[in-house]
Structures are given as structure tokens and as C-alpha cells.
């Protein structure tokens, strides 16, 4: 389980995430949506331990980020797929090697894979329809094929929780459906998924719960009910509210001005 309490992320004097709390339970599909620049990626990176929040708390299976060494070990049990534009694509590496990178933290000091680990790479390639491309250079693939490769890399970890940041951006319809199918299969097997996305149709199809973020948590509930509200649906486009730090802690300011709406699913 992942749990965040009163999480704040700032970059210098600029706040990206303010006082956000959430839980990800086993078997849950949680969506995170909001305007451009609303702090969605920063929230994801704080949850997986890539950035250290300025305040608040994150726990992974009861292990707190206050103990960074133990938290990094716990975070290795999560599989994170960043936005594709943040992944270097020009480096000479094959599709199979990219998928195998998901297992690096699990390899011994000799770097040898077990038969089970090799099998997981094969299965991930097959599930995403990449078996015939495994020896191709990653840089030579289409955008959709590259995204499927990154999802396959996450699957090769055999992680219980998949964390995906805008996995459908710039992806063709066929690749999109392949990724959707894999995410549904992962949940059906008891795994959890956290996905940042801006498309109402996929959020409604996939997610049990949706968080609407605009640096603060604006609303939470089932996607169908939240997005039926025109004000909430409009948050999937546009730009975020810009908060700058002031003498009064921003979390204290926003806690009085913003009250997340909760709609039961």
C-alpha cells in the first residue's frame, strides 16, 4: 500500500504540490488528472522516491520516507514509467535490453538473471506485442512502440504497483489499447495501478477512483461522477494556478481556501 499525508513539493520558491493526501490500496486503479503544470508528475516522483518532499509523509507498505535508506528499498518494489519525453531515446540499446533494465535492482552482484527473470522479460515483450522487435534499436521504434517498451520494462519487475505518468501521450490507438489491456490484466491479478492521464474516456474505463489535482487536491471520487461536473471536466485542460511561497506557509494558506470535494463511488 502507498500512503501520502499532507505532501508538499516545492522547487525553490515555487510550490508544485501542496498538502495532498492519498492512499493506493491493493487491487486499486487510481487516476490522477488536472491542468498542465498542476503538479501531477511531481506528485508521482515524490511517491516513488525520486524527489524528496519539502514536508508531509509518504509510506510504502508502512515504510516512511523519513527513513530514506529503507524507503528507497521499499520504493524499488514499485515500477515507475515516466513521461516518454523524459527518457533518452538516442542511446544505442535494444528493445530487449530496455525491458531488462527494469530488473537491474533485482540482480545479484554478478548481474546474472535467473530463468524466472528471463521468462518475465519474454512475457512482458509478448504481452505488449514486442516479441518480433526485441533486437531492434529502441531509438528506431515509433512513439507507440517506445511507450509499450517502457511499460514492458515495468512489467519485467513483477512489481505489485505500476506507476505510469502520461503513458498514452503521443501513442497510436493500437498501442493505447494494448497498454489498457495490460493494465486491466495487472489489476485482475491483484496488482495496483496509479496513472496520470488527461483523457476522460480512459480514466472512466480504467479507474476506480480519480484525484483532481491543481497543486492542491481539488476533488476525489469515481471518474464518471467527478467528470460529469463541467468545472471538474474543464480541469483536464488549461493551465494550473501558480502559487509562490510567501511568509505564511502555503499549506496553511491553502488548507483554509481549498476543501477537496469527495464524491462516493
Short mmCIF file of C-alpha atoms in Angstrom, two decimals:
data_model
loop_
_atom_site.label_atom_id
_atom_site.label_comp_id
_atom_site.label_asym_id
_atom_site.label_seq_id
_atom_site.Cartn_x
_atom_site.Cartn_y
_atom_site.Cartn_z
CA UNK A 1 0.00 0.00 0.00
CA UNK A 2 1.10 3.57 -0.71
CA UNK A 3 0.03 6.34 1.61
CA UNK A 4 0.77 10.06 1.43
CA UNK A 5 -0.16 12.57 4.11
CA UNK A 6 -0.11 16.36 3.68
CA UNK A 7 2.51 16.11 0.96
CA UNK A 8 4.18 19.30 -0.26
CA UNK A 9 6.76 19.55 -3.05
CA UNK A 10 8.49 22.80 -3.87
CA UNK A 11 11.22 23.94 -6.25
CA UNK A 12 12.85 26.91 -4.63
CA UNK A 13 10.11 29.49 -4.06
CA UNK A 14 7.65 27.67 -6.32
CA UNK A 15 5.23 25.09 -4.98
CA UNK A 16 4.32 22.17 -7.23
CA UNK A 17 2.24 20.10 -4.76
CA UNK A 18 0.50 21.47 -1.70
CA UNK A 19 -0.93 19.45 1.18
CA UNK A 20 -2.03 16.40 -0.85
CA UNK A 21 -3.05 13.16 0.88
CA UNK A 22 -3.93 9.86 -0.79
CA UNK A 23 -3.91 6.09 -0.44
CA UNK A 24 -3.35 3.35 -3.01
CA UNK A 25 -4.81 0.04 -1.92
CA UNK A 26 -4.08 -3.45 -3.31
CA UNK A 27 -6.07 -4.08 -6.48
CA UNK A 28 -6.93 -0.41 -6.94
CA UNK A 29 -6.66 1.62 -10.14
CA UNK A 30 -6.13 5.25 -9.13
CA UNK A 31 -6.19 8.07 -11.68
CA UNK A 32 -4.55 11.46 -11.22
CA UNK A 33 -5.65 14.29 -13.50
CA UNK A 34 -5.54 18.06 -13.67
CA UNK A 35 -4.38 21.03 -15.74
CA UNK A 36 -0.95 21.34 -17.30
CA UNK A 37 1.62 22.23 -14.65
CA UNK A 38 -0.67 21.17 -11.82
CA UNK A 39 2.00 19.09 -10.05
CA UNK A 40 0.90 15.63 -11.20
CA UNK A 41 4.38 14.48 -12.24
CA UNK A 42 5.95 15.98 -9.13
CA UNK A 43 3.43 14.08 -7.01
CA UNK A 44 4.27 10.81 -8.78
CA UNK A 45 8.01 11.37 -8.37
CA UNK A 46 7.57 12.05 -4.66
CA UNK A 47 5.52 8.87 -4.26
CA UNK A 48 8.23 6.70 -5.85
CA UNK A 49 11.09 8.42 -4.03
CA UNK A 50 12.68 10.25 -6.96
CA UNK A 51 12.30 13.60 -5.23
CA UNK A 52 12.18 14.38 -1.52
CA UNK A 53 9.07 16.30 -0.47
CA UNK A 54 9.55 19.52 1.43
CA UNK A 55 7.04 18.41 4.04
CA UNK A 56 4.50 15.70 4.63
CA UNK A 57 4.93 11.97 4.66
CA UNK A 58 4.96 9.08 2.18
CA UNK A 59 4.76 5.43 3.22
CA UNK A 60 5.20 2.32 1.11
CA UNK A 61 3.98 -0.80 2.91
CA UNK A 62 4.45 1.03 6.20
CA UNK A 63 8.00 2.24 5.44
CA UNK A 64 8.23 6.02 5.80
CA UNK A 65 10.22 8.40 3.62
CA UNK A 66 11.61 9.82 6.85
CA UNK A 67 13.98 6.84 6.74
CA UNK A 68 15.37 7.44 3.26
CA UNK A 69 17.54 4.33 3.06
CA UNK A 70 14.70 1.96 3.96
CA UNK A 71 12.26 3.96 1.83
CA UNK A 72 14.43 3.61 -1.28
CA UNK A 73 14.46 -0.15 -0.77
CA UNK A 74 10.67 -0.16 -0.41
CA UNK A 75 10.26 2.07 -3.49
CA UNK A 76 12.21 -0.46 -5.55
CA UNK A 77 9.10 -2.64 -5.29
CA UNK A 78 7.20 -0.08 -7.38
CA UNK A 79 7.51 0.02 -11.17
CA UNK A 80 7.59 3.59 -12.48
CA UNK A 81 7.02 4.61 -16.10
CA UNK A 82 7.98 8.28 -16.59
CA UNK A 83 6.71 10.51 -19.35
CA UNK A 84 8.36 9.38 -22.58
CA UNK A 85 9.80 12.81 -23.35
CA UNK A 86 11.89 12.47 -20.17
CA UNK A 87 13.52 9.25 -21.43
CA UNK A 88 16.71 9.44 -23.51
CA UNK A 89 15.92 7.71 -26.80
CA UNK A 90 19.14 8.23 -28.75
CA UNK A 91 21.32 5.84 -26.75
CA UNK A 92 22.16 2.64 -28.70
CA UNK A 93 20.24 -0.07 -26.87
CA UNK A 94 17.90 -2.82 -27.99
CA UNK A 95 14.26 -3.20 -27.03
CA UNK A 96 15.06 -6.33 -25.02
CA UNK A 97 17.80 -4.53 -23.12
CA UNK A 98 15.44 -1.67 -22.24
CA UNK A 99 12.86 -4.13 -20.92
CA UNK A 100 15.56 -5.93 -18.92
CA UNK A 101 16.58 -2.64 -17.27
CA UNK A 102 13.51 -2.99 -15.08
CA UNK A 103 15.24 -5.85 -13.26
CA UNK A 104 18.58 -4.18 -12.51
CA UNK A 105 17.76 -3.62 -8.84
CA UNK A 106 16.94 -7.32 -8.51
CA UNK A 107 20.17 -8.71 -10.00
CA UNK A 108 22.99 -10.06 -7.87
CA UNK A 109 26.49 -8.60 -7.93
CA UNK A 110 27.41 -10.80 -10.91
CA UNK A 111 24.49 -9.35 -12.87
CA UNK A 112 23.16 -12.75 -13.92
CA UNK A 113 19.47 -13.31 -14.44
CA UNK A 114 17.60 -16.33 -13.21
CA UNK A 115 15.47 -18.39 -15.57
CA UNK A 116 12.39 -16.80 -13.98
CA UNK A 117 13.69 -13.30 -14.67
CA UNK A 118 14.44 -14.14 -18.31
CA UNK A 119 10.93 -15.60 -18.60
CA UNK A 120 9.42 -12.37 -17.22
CA UNK A 121 11.21 -10.37 -19.93
CA UNK A 122 9.86 -12.73 -22.59
CA UNK A 123 6.35 -12.50 -21.14
CA UNK A 124 6.46 -8.70 -20.96
CA UNK A 125 7.58 -8.47 -24.60
CA UNK A 126 4.82 -10.85 -25.65
CA UNK A 127 2.08 -9.07 -23.70
CA UNK A 128 2.90 -5.76 -25.38
CA UNK A 129 3.29 -7.28 -28.84
CA UNK A 130 7.02 -6.59 -28.99
CA UNK A 131 8.44 -10.10 -29.39
CA UNK A 132 9.32 -9.52 -33.05
CA UNK A 133 11.06 -6.23 -32.22
CA UNK A 134 13.21 -7.30 -29.27
CA UNK A 135 16.50 -6.94 -31.16
CA UNK A 136 15.57 -3.61 -32.76
CA UNK A 137 17.19 -0.41 -31.55
CA UNK A 138 14.89 1.42 -29.15
CA UNK A 139 15.60 4.69 -30.95
CA UNK A 140 14.30 3.23 -34.24
CA UNK A 141 10.83 2.48 -32.85
CA UNK A 142 7.71 4.55 -33.32
CA UNK A 143 6.42 6.58 -30.39
CA UNK A 144 3.79 3.97 -29.60
CA UNK A 145 6.30 1.13 -29.72
CA UNK A 146 8.68 3.03 -27.44
CA UNK A 147 5.91 3.60 -24.92
CA UNK A 148 4.95 -0.08 -24.99
CA UNK A 149 8.62 -0.92 -24.39
CA UNK A 150 8.68 1.28 -21.29
CA UNK A 151 5.52 -0.40 -19.98
CA UNK A 152 7.09 -3.80 -20.69
CA UNK A 153 10.14 -2.70 -18.68
CA UNK A 154 7.82 -2.04 -15.73
CA UNK A 155 6.14 -5.43 -16.14
CA UNK A 156 9.51 -7.21 -16.10
CA UNK A 157 9.99 -6.10 -12.49
CA UNK A 158 7.00 -8.17 -11.35
CA UNK A 159 6.08 -5.21 -9.14
CA UNK A 160 2.77 -5.12 -7.29
CA UNK A 161 2.23 -1.44 -8.13
CA UNK A 162 2.60 0.14 -11.57
CA UNK A 163 3.05 3.92 -11.61
CA UNK A 164 2.56 5.46 -15.06
CA UNK A 165 2.93 9.16 -15.92
CA UNK A 166 1.02 10.06 -19.11
CA UNK A 167 1.54 6.64 -20.76
CA UNK A 168 -0.83 7.44 -23.65
CA UNK A 169 0.67 10.75 -24.75
CA UNK A 170 1.66 10.57 -28.42
CA UNK A 171 0.59 6.92 -28.64
CA UNK A 172 -1.41 5.47 -31.55
CA UNK A 173 -4.78 3.83 -30.92
CA UNK A 174 -3.47 0.26 -31.32
CA UNK A 175 -0.67 0.78 -28.80
CA UNK A 176 -3.10 2.53 -26.45
CA UNK A 177 -5.43 -0.46 -26.41
CA UNK A 178 -2.51 -2.82 -25.80
CA UNK A 179 -1.43 -0.79 -22.77
CA UNK A 180 -5.01 -0.59 -21.46
CA UNK A 181 -5.33 -4.37 -21.77
CA UNK A 182 -2.11 -4.95 -19.83
CA UNK A 183 -3.16 -2.58 -17.04
CA UNK A 184 -6.50 -4.36 -16.70
CA UNK A 185 -4.74 -7.71 -16.54
CA UNK A 186 -2.39 -6.42 -13.85
CA UNK A 187 -5.31 -5.27 -11.70
CA UNK A 188 -7.21 -8.53 -12.30
CA UNK A 189 -4.16 -10.37 -10.93
CA UNK A 190 -4.36 -8.34 -7.71
CA UNK A 191 -1.92 -5.57 -8.60
CA UNK A 192 -2.44 -1.83 -8.23
CA UNK A 193 -2.06 0.93 -10.82
CA UNK A 194 -1.56 4.67 -10.42
CA UNK A 195 -1.91 6.54 -13.70
CA UNK A 196 -1.59 10.20 -14.65
CA UNK A 197 -3.77 10.93 -17.66
CA UNK A 198 -5.92 13.72 -19.07
CA UNK A 199 -8.43 11.75 -21.17
CA UNK A 200 -11.88 11.35 -19.65
CA UNK A 201 -12.72 8.20 -21.60
CA UNK A 202 -9.74 6.14 -20.44
CA UNK A 203 -9.94 7.46 -16.88
CA UNK A 204 -13.57 6.40 -16.70
CA UNK A 205 -12.85 3.00 -18.25
CA UNK A 206 -9.87 2.14 -16.08
CA UNK A 207 -10.01 3.86 -12.72
CA UNK A 208 -11.88 3.08 -9.54
CA UNK A 209 -11.02 6.47 -8.09
CA UNK A 210 -9.87 9.76 -9.57
CA UNK A 211 -7.96 12.58 -7.90
CA UNK A 212 -8.24 16.02 -9.49
CA UNK A 213 -5.09 17.99 -8.75
CA UNK A 214 -4.37 21.68 -9.22
CA UNK A 215 -1.31 21.77 -6.99
CA UNK A 216 -3.81 21.14 -4.19
CA UNK A 217 -6.29 18.27 -4.13
CA UNK A 218 -9.47 19.76 -5.60
CA UNK A 219 -11.77 16.73 -5.70
CA UNK A 220 -11.78 12.96 -5.43
CA UNK A 221 -14.31 10.28 -6.31
CA UNK A 222 -15.34 7.98 -9.14
CA UNK A 223 -14.30 9.31 -12.58
CA UNK A 224 -17.82 9.16 -14.02
CA UNK A 225 -19.29 11.24 -11.21
CA UNK A 226 -16.45 13.75 -10.98
CA UNK A 227 -16.23 14.39 -14.71
CA UNK A 228 -19.98 14.83 -15.01
CA UNK A 229 -19.34 18.17 -13.30
CA UNK A 230 -18.38 20.66 -16.06
CA UNK A 231 -15.99 22.51 -13.74
CA UNK A 232 -14.15 19.29 -12.98
CA UNK A 233 -14.12 18.16 -16.61
CA UNK A 234 -12.63 21.53 -17.60
CA UNK A 235 -9.65 20.83 -15.31
CA UNK A 236 -8.35 18.22 -17.77
CA UNK A 237 -7.13 21.08 -19.97
CA UNK A 238 -5.76 24.54 -19.40
CA UNK A 239 -3.06 25.73 -17.07
CA UNK A 240 -2.56 25.36 -13.34
CA UNK A 241 -2.94 28.03 -10.71
CA UNK A 242 0.51 29.39 -9.88
CA UNK A 243 1.42 29.55 -6.20
CA UNK A 244 4.57 31.30 -5.00
CA UNK A 245 5.92 30.95 -1.47
CA UNK A 246 5.06 33.68 0.98
CA UNK A 247 5.88 34.37 4.58
CA UNK A 248 2.95 32.24 5.73
CA UNK A 249 3.43 28.51 4.88
CA UNK A 250 1.43 27.79 1.78
CA UNK A 251 -0.07 24.60 3.16
CA UNK A 252 -1.63 26.65 5.93
CA UNK A 253 -2.98 29.17 3.41
CA UNK A 254 -4.49 26.60 1.08
CA UNK A 255 -5.95 24.48 3.84
CA UNK A 256 -8.29 27.39 4.58
CA UNK A 257 -9.07 28.22 0.93
CA UNK A 258 -9.40 24.80 -0.68
CA UNK A 259 -11.63 21.99 0.54
CA UNK A 260 -11.49 18.85 -1.62
CA UNK A 261 -14.91 17.62 -2.67
CA UNK A 262 -15.39 13.92 -2.06
CA UNK A 263 -17.97 12.03 -4.09
CA UNK A 264 -18.68 8.48 -3.12
CA UNK A 265 -18.31 5.98 -5.97
#
